[in-house]
Amino acid sequence: KLKRNLESPSKPDQVISLAPSHPFYKEINEVVANHIRRLMTENVEEKVDWVCIADQGDMKVFKRELEENGIPIDPMKAVCTVKGITGHEVCQYFWAFDTRMEWEATLDLSRAVEWLSDDTFISNNVIKRVWPASQRDACFWSHIRHISNKNDETPDCWIVVNYSCEHPECPPNKYVRITMNVALICETIIEPPANESTITRDNITCKITYTADVNPGGWAPASVLRAVYKREYPKFLKRFTSFVIDKTKDKEILF
Ligand code: 18C
């Protein structure tokens, strides 16, 4: 039986390197805290309004159908477990700007707009066009953080949040601007090796929870959008986790 890793090598407590005086400081802390709260209280598998749209054993994707002014804004949630990688590694690659286009198959381009600190930056992302809708783009801050389980009130996890924002160098004037609140939260489970030998990649499993609340902006045909989501979210998770496995397989484990 897999055990939750409560004894991972010492990591710093919750740290934010963005200065408290920064205009995004409060928002980032609130958004991160909401995601952690949601992680601990929401079990979509037990809720009737959440529908499973993909079940591939170790990966399940759920959605809740929701519309706002006729625009589908279905919240998505996926849970998956992947062997051989840690939560830190998964979050690091999900957050890293320089390798984003190596696994992102739904973007035409991604441009860093501003680095706010060593754990937070703003980027502009142009999404591939889906016929017959207009092309979309997004402008969001990406923040990575380790949450320690110091008080046993929260799980020891890594989190990345991609959250829409405005930026003077990224005006919404060329494409339809989507808005989003996306989080990837990872816990590392270690199966203790026999005879206290060194932990290898065979002993680790990452439990990933991915949530995406996306408003596609202007008009988008619901049936096309839902069909694209059903195909693209599982594809993204498979492609992205395979990418992390491949990138880390010959590297030291990053706990
Ligand atoms: O979280 C993901 N990536 C992050 C880093 O880039 C970031 C991005 C989030 C954007 C998410 C959603 C975009 C929705 C766009 C709506 C477009 C409306 C189109 C109208 C349709 C009628 O957090 C991973 C995101 C994984 C996203 C999966 C679903 C995305 C659908 C996007 C459509 C583009 C499909 C192009 C298909 C072409 C494949 C070769």
mmCIF file of N, CA and C in Angstrom, residues 30-145:
data_model
loop_
_atom_site.group_PDB
_atom_site.id
_atom_site.type_symbol
_atom_site.label_atom_id
_atom_site.label_comp_id
_atom_site.label_asym_id
_atom_site.label_seq_id
_atom_site.Cartn_x
_atom_site.Cartn_y
_atom_site.Cartn_z
ATOM 1 N N GLU A 30 -4.258 34.807 -1.788
ATOM 2 C CA GLU A 30 -5.662 34.407 -1.656
ATOM 3 C C GLU A 30 -6.021 33.294 -2.628
ATOM 4 N N VAL A 31 -5.559 33.427 -3.863
ATOM 5 C CA VAL A 31 -5.892 32.423 -4.881
ATOM 6 C C VAL A 31 -5.265 31.066 -4.515
ATOM 7 N N VAL A 32 -4.006 31.094 -4.061
ATOM 8 C CA VAL A 32 -3.345 29.851 -3.652
ATOM 9 C C VAL A 32 -4.105 29.215 -2.482
ATOM 10 N N ALA A 33 -4.444 30.026 -1.488
ATOM 11 C CA ALA A 33 -5.154 29.498 -0.309
ATOM 12 C C ALA A 33 -6.497 28.886 -0.709
ATOM 13 N N ASN A 34 -7.199 29.531 -1.638
ATOM 14 C CA ASN A 34 -8.487 28.977 -2.091
ATOM 15 C C ASN A 34 -8.315 27.628 -2.768
ATOM 16 N N HIS A 35 -7.251 27.491 -3.545
ATOM 17 C CA HIS A 35 -7.026 26.201 -4.216
ATOM 18 C C HIS A 35 -6.728 25.100 -3.197
ATOM 19 N N ILE A 36 -5.959 25.437 -2.184
ATOM 20 C CA ILE A 36 -5.614 24.421 -1.181
ATOM 21 C C ILE A 36 -6.884 24.031 -0.406
ATOM 22 N N ARG A 37 -7.695 25.037 -0.065
ATOM 23 C CA ARG A 37 -8.961 24.762 0.635
ATOM 24 C C ARG A 37 -9.853 23.858 -0.218
ATOM 25 N N ARG A 38 -9.924 24.192 -1.506
ATOM 26 C CA ARG A 38 -10.762 23.418 -2.414
ATOM 27 C C ARG A 38 -10.246 21.972 -2.528
ATOM 28 N N LEU A 39 -8.934 21.836 -2.548
ATOM 29 C CA LEU A 39 -8.332 20.498 -2.637
ATOM 30 C C LEU A 39 -8.771 19.630 -1.461
ATOM 31 N N MET A 40 -8.840 20.285 -0.282
ATOM 32 C CA MET A 40 -9.116 19.505 0.923
ATOM 33 C C MET A 40 -10.608 19.253 1.140
ATOM 34 N N THR A 41 -11.461 20.045 0.488
ATOM 35 C CA THR A 41 -12.896 19.908 0.784
ATOM 36 C C THR A 41 -13.723 19.334 -0.365
ATOM 37 N N GLU A 42 -13.193 19.383 -1.588
ATOM 38 C CA GLU A 42 -14.028 19.009 -2.736
ATOM 39 C C GLU A 42 -13.675 17.609 -3.234
ATOM 40 N N ASN A 43 -14.653 16.721 -3.208
ATOM 41 C CA ASN A 43 -14.434 15.407 -3.800
ATOM 42 C C ASN A 43 -15.429 15.233 -4.939
ATOM 43 N N VAL A 44 -14.978 15.534 -6.157
ATOM 44 C CA VAL A 44 -15.907 15.538 -7.301
ATOM 45 C C VAL A 44 -16.503 14.162 -7.573
ATOM 46 N N GLU A 45 -15.785 13.116 -7.175
ATOM 47 C CA GLU A 45 -16.297 11.768 -7.452
ATOM 48 C C GLU A 45 -17.570 11.486 -6.667
ATOM 49 N N GLU A 46 -17.809 12.264 -5.617
ATOM 50 C CA GLU A 46 -19.007 12.039 -4.796
ATOM 51 C C GLU A 46 -20.130 13.000 -5.141
ATOM 52 N N LYS A 47 -19.882 13.912 -6.071
ATOM 53 C CA LYS A 47 -20.894 14.935 -6.352
ATOM 54 C C LYS A 47 -21.647 14.636 -7.636
ATOM 55 N N VAL A 48 -22.981 14.786 -7.582
ATOM 56 C CA VAL A 48 -23.791 14.392 -8.733
ATOM 57 C C VAL A 48 -23.640 15.332 -9.930
ATOM 58 N N ASP A 49 -23.329 16.613 -9.676
ATOM 59 C CA ASP A 49 -23.247 17.535 -10.817
ATOM 60 C C ASP A 49 -21.902 17.473 -11.556
ATOM 61 N N TRP A 50 -20.956 16.691 -11.048
ATOM 62 C CA TRP A 50 -19.692 16.516 -11.765
ATOM 63 C C TRP A 50 -19.769 15.226 -12.581
ATOM 64 N N VAL A 51 -19.391 15.322 -13.844
ATOM 65 C CA VAL A 51 -19.479 14.166 -14.741
ATOM 66 C C VAL A 51 -18.074 13.758 -15.151
ATOM 67 N N CYS A 52 -17.821 12.462 -15.108
ATOM 68 C CA CYS A 52 -16.509 11.967 -15.538
ATOM 69 C C CYS A 52 -16.495 11.902 -17.068
ATOM 70 N N ILE A 53 -15.561 12.615 -17.694
ATOM 71 C CA ILE A 53 -15.526 12.620 -19.164
ATOM 72 C C ILE A 53 -14.363 11.791 -19.716
ATOM 73 N N ALA A 54 -13.487 11.344 -18.837
ATOM 74 C CA ALA A 54 -12.414 10.451 -19.289
ATOM 75 C C ALA A 54 -11.941 9.639 -18.096
ATOM 76 N N ASP A 55 -11.879 8.348 -18.279
ATOM 77 C CA ASP A 55 -11.411 7.476 -17.205
ATOM 78 C C ASP A 55 -10.398 6.506 -17.815
ATOM 79 N N GLN A 56 -9.133 6.781 -17.553
ATOM 80 C CA GLN A 56 -8.093 5.920 -18.130
ATOM 81 C C GLN A 56 -7.301 5.251 -17.021
ATOM 82 N N GLY A 57 -8.004 4.777 -15.999
ATOM 83 C CA GLY A 57 -7.350 4.085 -14.885
ATOM 84 C C GLY A 57 -6.689 5.058 -13.935
ATOM 85 N N ASP A 58 -5.426 5.372 -14.189
ATOM 86 C CA ASP A 58 -4.689 6.273 -13.311
ATOM 87 C C ASP A 58 -5.024 7.734 -13.555
ATOM 88 N N MET A 59 -5.863 7.999 -14.554
ATOM 89 C CA MET A 59 -6.232 9.391 -14.831
ATOM 90 C C MET A 59 -7.739 9.515 -15.064
ATOM 91 N N LYS A 60 -8.344 10.437 -14.325
ATOM 92 C CA LYS A 60 -9.770 10.692 -14.514
ATOM 93 C C LYS A 60 -9.969 12.187 -14.715
ATOM 94 N N VAL A 61 -10.831 12.537 -15.667
ATOM 95 C CA VAL A 61 -11.135 13.947 -15.901
ATOM 96 C C VAL A 61 -12.628 14.164 -15.687
ATOM 97 N N PHE A 62 -12.969 15.205 -14.935
ATOM 98 C CA PHE A 62 -14.364 15.523 -14.626
ATOM 99 C C PHE A 62 -14.689 16.931 -15.099
ATOM 100 N N LYS A 63 -15.969 17.151 -15.377
ATOM 101 C CA LYS A 63 -16.403 18.521 -15.688
ATOM 102 C C LYS A 63 -17.757 18.762 -15.022
ATOM 103 N N ARG A 64 -18.059 20.039 -14.833
ATOM 104 C CA ARG A 64 -19.382 20.431 -14.334
ATOM 105 C C ARG A 64 -19.933 21.420 -15.349
ATOM 106 N N GLU A 65 -21.037 21.065 -15.982
ATOM 107 C CA GLU A 65 -21.550 21.944 -17.045
ATOM 108 C C GLU A 65 -22.127 23.223 -16.450
ATOM 109 N N LEU A 66 -21.633 24.344 -16.959
ATOM 110 C CA LEU A 66 -22.022 25.642 -16.420
ATOM 111 C C LEU A 66 -21.986 26.670 -17.543
ATOM 112 N N GLU A 67 -22.988 27.544 -17.581
ATOM 113 C CA GLU A 67 -22.975 28.597 -18.610
ATOM 114 C C GLU A 67 -23.167 29.955 -17.966
ATOM 115 N N GLU A 68 -22.535 30.976 -18.548
ATOM 116 C CA GLU A 68 -22.688 32.346 -18.079
ATOM 117 C C GLU A 68 -23.001 33.194 -19.303
ATOM 118 N N ASN A 69 -24.175 33.785 -19.309
ATOM 119 C CA ASN A 69 -24.626 34.560 -20.480
ATOM 120 C C ASN A 69 -24.483 33.776 -21.779
ATOM 121 N N GLY A 70 -24.844 32.503 -21.726
ATOM 122 C CA GLY A 70 -24.816 31.671 -22.932
ATOM 123 C C GLY A 70 -23.431 31.152 -23.307
ATOM 124 N N ILE A 71 -22.402 31.517 -22.524
ATOM 125 C CA ILE A 71 -21.038 31.038 -22.819
ATOM 126 C C ILE A 71 -20.704 29.883 -21.867
ATOM 127 N N PRO A 72 -20.298 28.727 -22.407
ATOM 128 C CA PRO A 72 -19.954 27.620 -21.508
ATOM 129 C C PRO A 72 -18.671 27.908 -20.729
ATOM 130 N N ILE A 73 -18.755 27.760 -19.411
ATOM 131 C CA ILE A 73 -17.563 27.987 -18.575
ATOM 132 C C ILE A 73 -17.325 26.758 -17.675
ATOM 133 N N ASP A 74 -17.587 25.578 -18.231
ATOM 134 C CA ASP A 74 -17.516 24.334 -17.456
ATOM 135 C C ASP A 74 -16.220 24.204 -16.654
ATOM 136 N N PRO A 75 -16.312 24.166 -15.320
ATOM 137 C CA PRO A 75 -15.089 23.882 -14.555
ATOM 138 C C PRO A 75 -14.615 22.449 -14.843
ATOM 139 N N MET A 76 -13.306 22.279 -14.933
ATOM 140 C CA MET A 76 -12.729 20.957 -15.199
ATOM 141 C C MET A 76 -11.878 20.567 -13.997
ATOM 142 N N LYS A 77 -11.868 19.281 -13.721
ATOM 143 C CA LYS A 77 -10.979 18.804 -12.660
ATOM 144 C C LYS A 77 -10.443 17.438 -13.062
ATOM 145 N N ALA A 78 -9.158 17.257 -12.923
ATOM 146 C CA ALA A 78 -8.571 15.961 -13.266
ATOM 147 C C ALA A 78 -7.726 15.472 -12.107
ATOM 148 N N VAL A 79 -7.762 14.176 -11.900
ATOM 149 C CA VAL A 79 -6.878 13.590 -10.888
ATOM 150 C C VAL A 79 -6.096 12.465 -11.551
ATOM 151 N N CYS A 80 -4.819 12.423 -11.296
ATOM 152 C CA CYS A 80 -4.061 11.292 -11.839
ATOM 153 C C CYS A 80 -2.858 10.977 -10.977
ATOM 154 N N THR A 81 -2.442 9.732 -11.048
ATOM 155 C CA THR A 81 -1.236 9.321 -10.330
ATOM 156 C C THR A 81 -0.229 8.826 -11.361
ATOM 157 N N VAL A 82 1.006 9.254 -11.158
ATOM 158 C CA VAL A 82 2.051 8.906 -12.114
ATOM 159 C C VAL A 82 3.258 8.392 -11.342
ATOM 160 N N LYS A 83 3.753 7.266 -11.753
ATOM 161 C CA LYS A 83 4.906 6.676 -11.049
ATOM 162 C C LYS A 83 6.226 7.289 -11.539
ATOM 163 N N GLY A 84 7.191 7.401 -10.642
ATOM 164 C CA GLY A 84 8.561 7.759 -11.048
ATOM 165 C C GLY A 84 8.910 9.233 -11.022
ATOM 166 N N ILE A 85 7.952 10.082 -10.666
ATOM 167 C CA ILE A 85 8.252 11.519 -10.618
ATOM 168 C C ILE A 85 7.699 12.125 -9.327
ATOM 169 N N THR A 86 8.305 13.247 -8.906
ATOM 170 C CA THR A 86 7.844 13.898 -7.677
ATOM 171 C C THR A 86 6.947 15.094 -8.004
ATOM 172 N N GLY A 87 6.228 15.528 -6.981
ATOM 173 C CA GLY A 87 5.374 16.706 -7.133
ATOM 174 C C GLY A 87 6.185 17.948 -7.454
ATOM 175 N N HIS A 88 7.359 18.032 -6.872
ATOM 176 C CA HIS A 88 8.223 19.185 -7.139
ATOM 177 C C HIS A 88 8.609 19.206 -8.620
ATOM 178 N N GLU A 89 8.979 18.051 -9.153
ATOM 179 C CA GLU A 89 9.374 17.971 -10.570
ATOM 180 C C GLU A 89 8.207 18.322 -11.490
ATOM 181 N N VAL A 90 7.042 17.774 -11.179
ATOM 182 C CA VAL A 90 5.865 18.023 -12.031
ATOM 183 C C VAL A 90 5.528 19.517 -12.032
ATOM 184 N N CYS A 91 5.509 20.112 -10.836
ATOM 185 C CA CYS A 91 5.169 21.543 -10.758
ATOM 186 C C CYS A 91 6.243 22.401 -11.408
ATOM 187 N N GLN A 92 7.498 22.029 -11.197
ATOM 188 C CA GLN A 92 8.586 22.821 -11.787
ATOM 189 C C GLN A 92 8.438 22.890 -13.312
ATOM 190 N N TYR A 93 8.128 21.739 -13.933
ATOM 191 C CA TYR A 93 7.991 21.739 -15.398
ATOM 192 C C TYR A 93 6.685 22.394 -15.849
ATOM 193 N N PHE A 94 5.650 22.299 -15.055
ATOM 194 C CA PHE A 94 4.391 22.957 -15.449
ATOM 195 C C PHE A 94 4.560 24.478 -15.399
ATOM 196 N N TRP A 95 5.363 24.909 -14.439
ATOM 197 C CA TRP A 95 5.564 26.356 -14.242
ATOM 198 C C TRP A 95 6.613 26.933 -15.201
ATOM 199 N N ALA A 96 7.683 26.162 -15.486
ATOM 200 C CA ALA A 96 8.835 26.681 -16.231
ATOM 201 C C ALA A 96 8.426 27.244 -17.583
ATOM 202 N N PHE A 97 8.833 28.484 -17.804
ATOM 203 C CA PHE A 97 8.457 29.128 -19.067
ATOM 204 C C PHE A 97 9.279 28.595 -20.243
ATOM 205 N N ASP A 98 10.580 28.342 -19.999
ATOM 206 C CA ASP A 98 11.467 27.995 -21.128
ATOM 207 C C ASP A 98 11.143 26.664 -21.793
ATOM 208 N N THR A 99 10.424 25.764 -21.093
ATOM 209 C CA THR A 99 10.099 24.476 -21.717
ATOM 210 C C THR A 99 8.600 24.326 -22.016
ATOM 211 N N ARG A 100 7.826 25.386 -21.777
ATOM 212 C CA ARG A 100 6.369 25.281 -21.957
ATOM 213 C C ARG A 100 5.976 24.778 -23.354
ATOM 214 N N MET A 101 6.618 25.331 -24.380
ATOM 215 C CA MET A 101 6.206 24.972 -25.741
ATOM 216 C C MET A 101 6.641 23.554 -26.142
ATOM 217 N N GLU A 102 7.462 22.905 -25.289
ATOM 218 C CA GLU A 102 7.845 21.525 -25.603
ATOM 219 C C GLU A 102 6.713 20.548 -25.307
ATOM 220 N N TRP A 103 5.796 20.930 -24.382
ATOM 221 C CA TRP A 103 4.681 20.014 -24.080
ATOM 222 C C TRP A 103 3.305 20.609 -24.404
ATOM 223 N N GLU A 104 3.229 21.923 -24.566
ATOM 224 C CA GLU A 104 1.945 22.578 -24.838
ATOM 225 C C GLU A 104 1.572 22.397 -26.300
ATOM 226 N N ALA A 105 0.516 21.643 -26.556
ATOM 227 C CA ALA A 105 0.128 21.393 -27.947
ATOM 228 C C ALA A 105 -1.022 22.296 -28.392
ATOM 229 N N THR A 106 -1.562 23.090 -27.469
ATOM 230 C CA THR A 106 -2.740 23.896 -27.824
ATOM 231 C C THR A 106 -2.392 25.380 -27.993
ATOM 232 N N LEU A 107 -1.099 25.698 -27.908
ATOM 233 C CA LEU A 107 -0.699 27.100 -28.056
ATOM 234 C C LEU A 107 0.011 27.345 -29.381
ATOM 235 N N ASP A 108 -0.231 28.508 -29.943
ATOM 236 C CA ASP A 108 0.558 28.927 -31.109
ATOM 237 C C ASP A 108 1.842 29.586 -30.636
ATOM 238 N N LEU A 109 1.734 30.377 -29.572
ATOM 239 C CA LEU A 109 2.945 30.968 -29.005
ATOM 240 C C LEU A 109 2.743 31.382 -27.555
ATOM 241 N N SER A 110 3.872 31.486 -26.863
ATOM 242 C CA SER A 110 3.872 31.891 -25.466
ATOM 243 C C SER A 110 5.012 32.896 -25.285
ATOM 244 N N ARG A 111 4.690 34.014 -24.665
ATOM 245 C CA ARG A 111 5.678 35.089 -24.549
ATOM 246 C C ARG A 111 5.713 35.563 -23.095
ATOM 247 N N ALA A 112 6.923 35.615 -22.502
ATOM 248 C CA ALA A 112 7.021 36.128 -21.132
ATOM 249 C C ALA A 112 6.879 37.648 -21.190
ATOM 250 N N VAL A 113 5.988 38.179 -20.375
ATOM 251 C CA VAL A 113 5.715 39.617 -20.408
ATOM 252 C C VAL A 113 6.481 40.335 -19.297
ATOM 253 N N GLU A 114 6.492 39.733 -18.104
ATOM 254 C CA GLU A 114 7.243 40.337 -16.991
ATOM 255 C C GLU A 114 7.536 39.292 -15.913
ATOM 256 N N TRP A 115 8.764 39.322 -15.377
ATOM 257 C CA TRP A 115 9.096 38.478 -14.222
ATOM 258 C C TRP A 115 8.856 39.309 -12.969
ATOM 259 N N LEU A 116 7.997 38.815 -12.087
ATOM 260 C CA LEU A 116 7.691 39.576 -10.870
ATOM 261 C C LEU A 116 8.637 39.197 -9.740
ATOM 262 N N SER A 117 9.102 37.947 -9.738
ATOM 263 C CA SER A 117 10.035 37.459 -8.713
ATOM 264 C C SER A 117 10.530 36.105 -9.188
ATOM 265 N N ASP A 118 11.315 35.408 -8.351
ATOM 266 C CA ASP A 118 11.859 34.131 -8.836
ATOM 267 C C ASP A 118 10.819 33.014 -8.877
ATOM 268 N N ASP A 119 9.621 33.261 -8.360
ATOM 269 C CA ASP A 119 8.589 32.226 -8.427
ATOM 270 C C ASP A 119 7.324 32.679 -9.169
ATOM 271 N N THR A 120 7.363 33.851 -9.763
ATOM 272 C CA THR A 120 6.150 34.391 -10.388
ATOM 273 C C THR A 120 6.475 35.204 -11.642
ATOM 274 N N PHE A 121 5.781 34.911 -12.728
ATOM 275 C CA PHE A 121 5.950 35.715 -13.937
ATOM 276 C C PHE A 121 4.613 35.814 -14.667
ATOM 277 N N ILE A 122 4.568 36.795 -15.577
ATOM 278 C CA ILE A 122 3.356 36.999 -16.365
ATOM 279 C C ILE A 122 3.662 36.630 -17.810
ATOM 280 N N SER A 123 2.733 35.897 -18.441
ATOM 281 C CA SER A 123 2.956 35.547 -19.841
ATOM 282 C C SER A 123 1.707 35.771 -20.667
ATOM 283 N N ASN A 124 1.949 35.898 -21.959
ATOM 284 C CA ASN A 124 0.869 36.050 -22.928
ATOM 285 C C ASN A 124 0.895 34.790 -23.805
ATOM 286 N N ASN A 125 -0.257 34.150 -23.923
ATOM 287 C CA ASN A 125 -0.318 32.876 -24.628
ATOM 288 C C ASN A 125 -1.398 32.904 -25.696
ATOM 289 N N VAL A 126 -1.000 32.637 -26.927
ATOM 290 C CA VAL A 126 -1.973 32.626 -28.018
ATOM 291 C C VAL A 126 -2.372 31.172 -28.283
ATOM 292 N N ILE A 127 -3.680 30.932 -28.143
ATOM 293 C CA ILE A 127 -4.204 29.559 -28.252
ATOM 294 C C ILE A 127 -4.518 29.240 -29.714
ATOM 295 N N LYS A 128 -4.269 28.005 -30.112
ATOM 296 C CA LYS A 128 -4.562 27.619 -31.503
ATOM 297 C C LYS A 128 -6.020 27.887 -31.819
ATOM 298 N N ARG A 129 -6.265 28.261 -33.042
ATOM 299 C CA ARG A 129 -7.640 28.592 -33.414
ATOM 300 C C ARG A 129 -8.460 27.315 -33.605
ATOM 301 N N VAL A 130 -9.689 27.362 -33.077
ATOM 302 C CA VAL A 130 -10.607 26.252 -33.293
ATOM 303 C C VAL A 130 -11.727 26.755 -34.186
ATOM 304 N N TRP A 131 -11.852 26.187 -35.354
ATOM 305 C CA TRP A 131 -12.920 26.565 -36.270
ATOM 306 C C TRP A 131 -14.271 26.162 -35.685
ATOM 307 N N PRO A 132 -15.323 26.951 -35.736
ATOM 308 C CA PRO A 132 -15.456 28.222 -36.442
ATOM 309 C C PRO A 132 -15.292 29.434 -35.528
ATOM 310 N N ALA A 133 -14.717 29.244 -34.352
ATOM 311 C CA ALA A 133 -14.622 30.361 -33.396
ATOM 312 C C ALA A 133 -13.411 31.242 -33.707
ATOM 313 N N SER A 134 -13.430 32.469 -33.170
ATOM 314 C CA SER A 134 -12.273 33.361 -33.356
ATOM 315 C C SER A 134 -11.107 32.871 -32.504
ATOM 316 N N GLN A 135 -9.911 33.276 -32.884
ATOM 317 C CA GLN A 135 -8.734 32.860 -32.111
ATOM 318 C C GLN A 135 -8.713 33.563 -30.753
ATOM 319 N N ARG A 136 -8.205 32.858 -29.745
ATOM 320 C CA ARG A 136 -8.160 33.379 -28.370
ATOM 321 C C ARG A 136 -6.724 33.601 -27.911
ATOM 322 N N ASP A 137 -6.586 34.483 -26.892
ATOM 323 C CA ASP A 137 -5.320 34.539 -26.168
ATOM 324 C C ASP A 137 -5.598 34.727 -24.686
ATOM 325 N N ALA A 138 -4.533 34.607 -23.891
ATOM 326 C CA ALA A 138 -4.666 34.741 -22.441
ATOM 327 C C ALA A 138 -3.456 35.484 -21.904
ATOM 328 N N CYS A 139 -3.667 36.225 -20.816
ATOM 329 C CA CYS A 139 -2.560 36.877 -20.129
ATOM 330 C C CYS A 139 -2.713 36.476 -18.657
ATOM 331 N N PHE A 140 -1.706 35.833 -18.102
ATOM 332 C CA PHE A 140 -1.864 35.354 -16.715
ATOM 333 C C PHE A 140 -0.538 35.324 -15.967
ATOM 334 N N TRP A 141 -0.659 35.448 -14.642
ATOM 335 C CA TRP A 141 0.538 35.233 -13.817
ATOM 336 C C TRP A 141 0.646 33.740 -13.522
ATOM 337 N N SER A 142 1.888 33.256 -13.440
ATOM 338 C CA SER A 142 2.161 31.861 -13.070
ATOM 339 C C SER A 142 3.002 31.895 -11.817
ATOM 340 N N HIS A 143 2.513 31.203 -10.818
ATOM 341 C CA HIS A 143 3.195 31.226 -9.521
ATOM 342 C C HIS A 143 3.417 29.792 -9.045
ATOM 343 N N ILE A 144 4.628 29.511 -8.556
ATOM 344 C CA ILE A 144 4.925 28.172 -8.024
ATOM 345 C C ILE A 144 5.235 28.286 -6.540
ATOM 346 N N ARG A 145 4.764 27.314 -5.769
ATOM 347 C CA ARG A 145 5.000 27.376 -4.324
ATOM 348 C C ARG A 145 4.997 25.981 -3.696
#
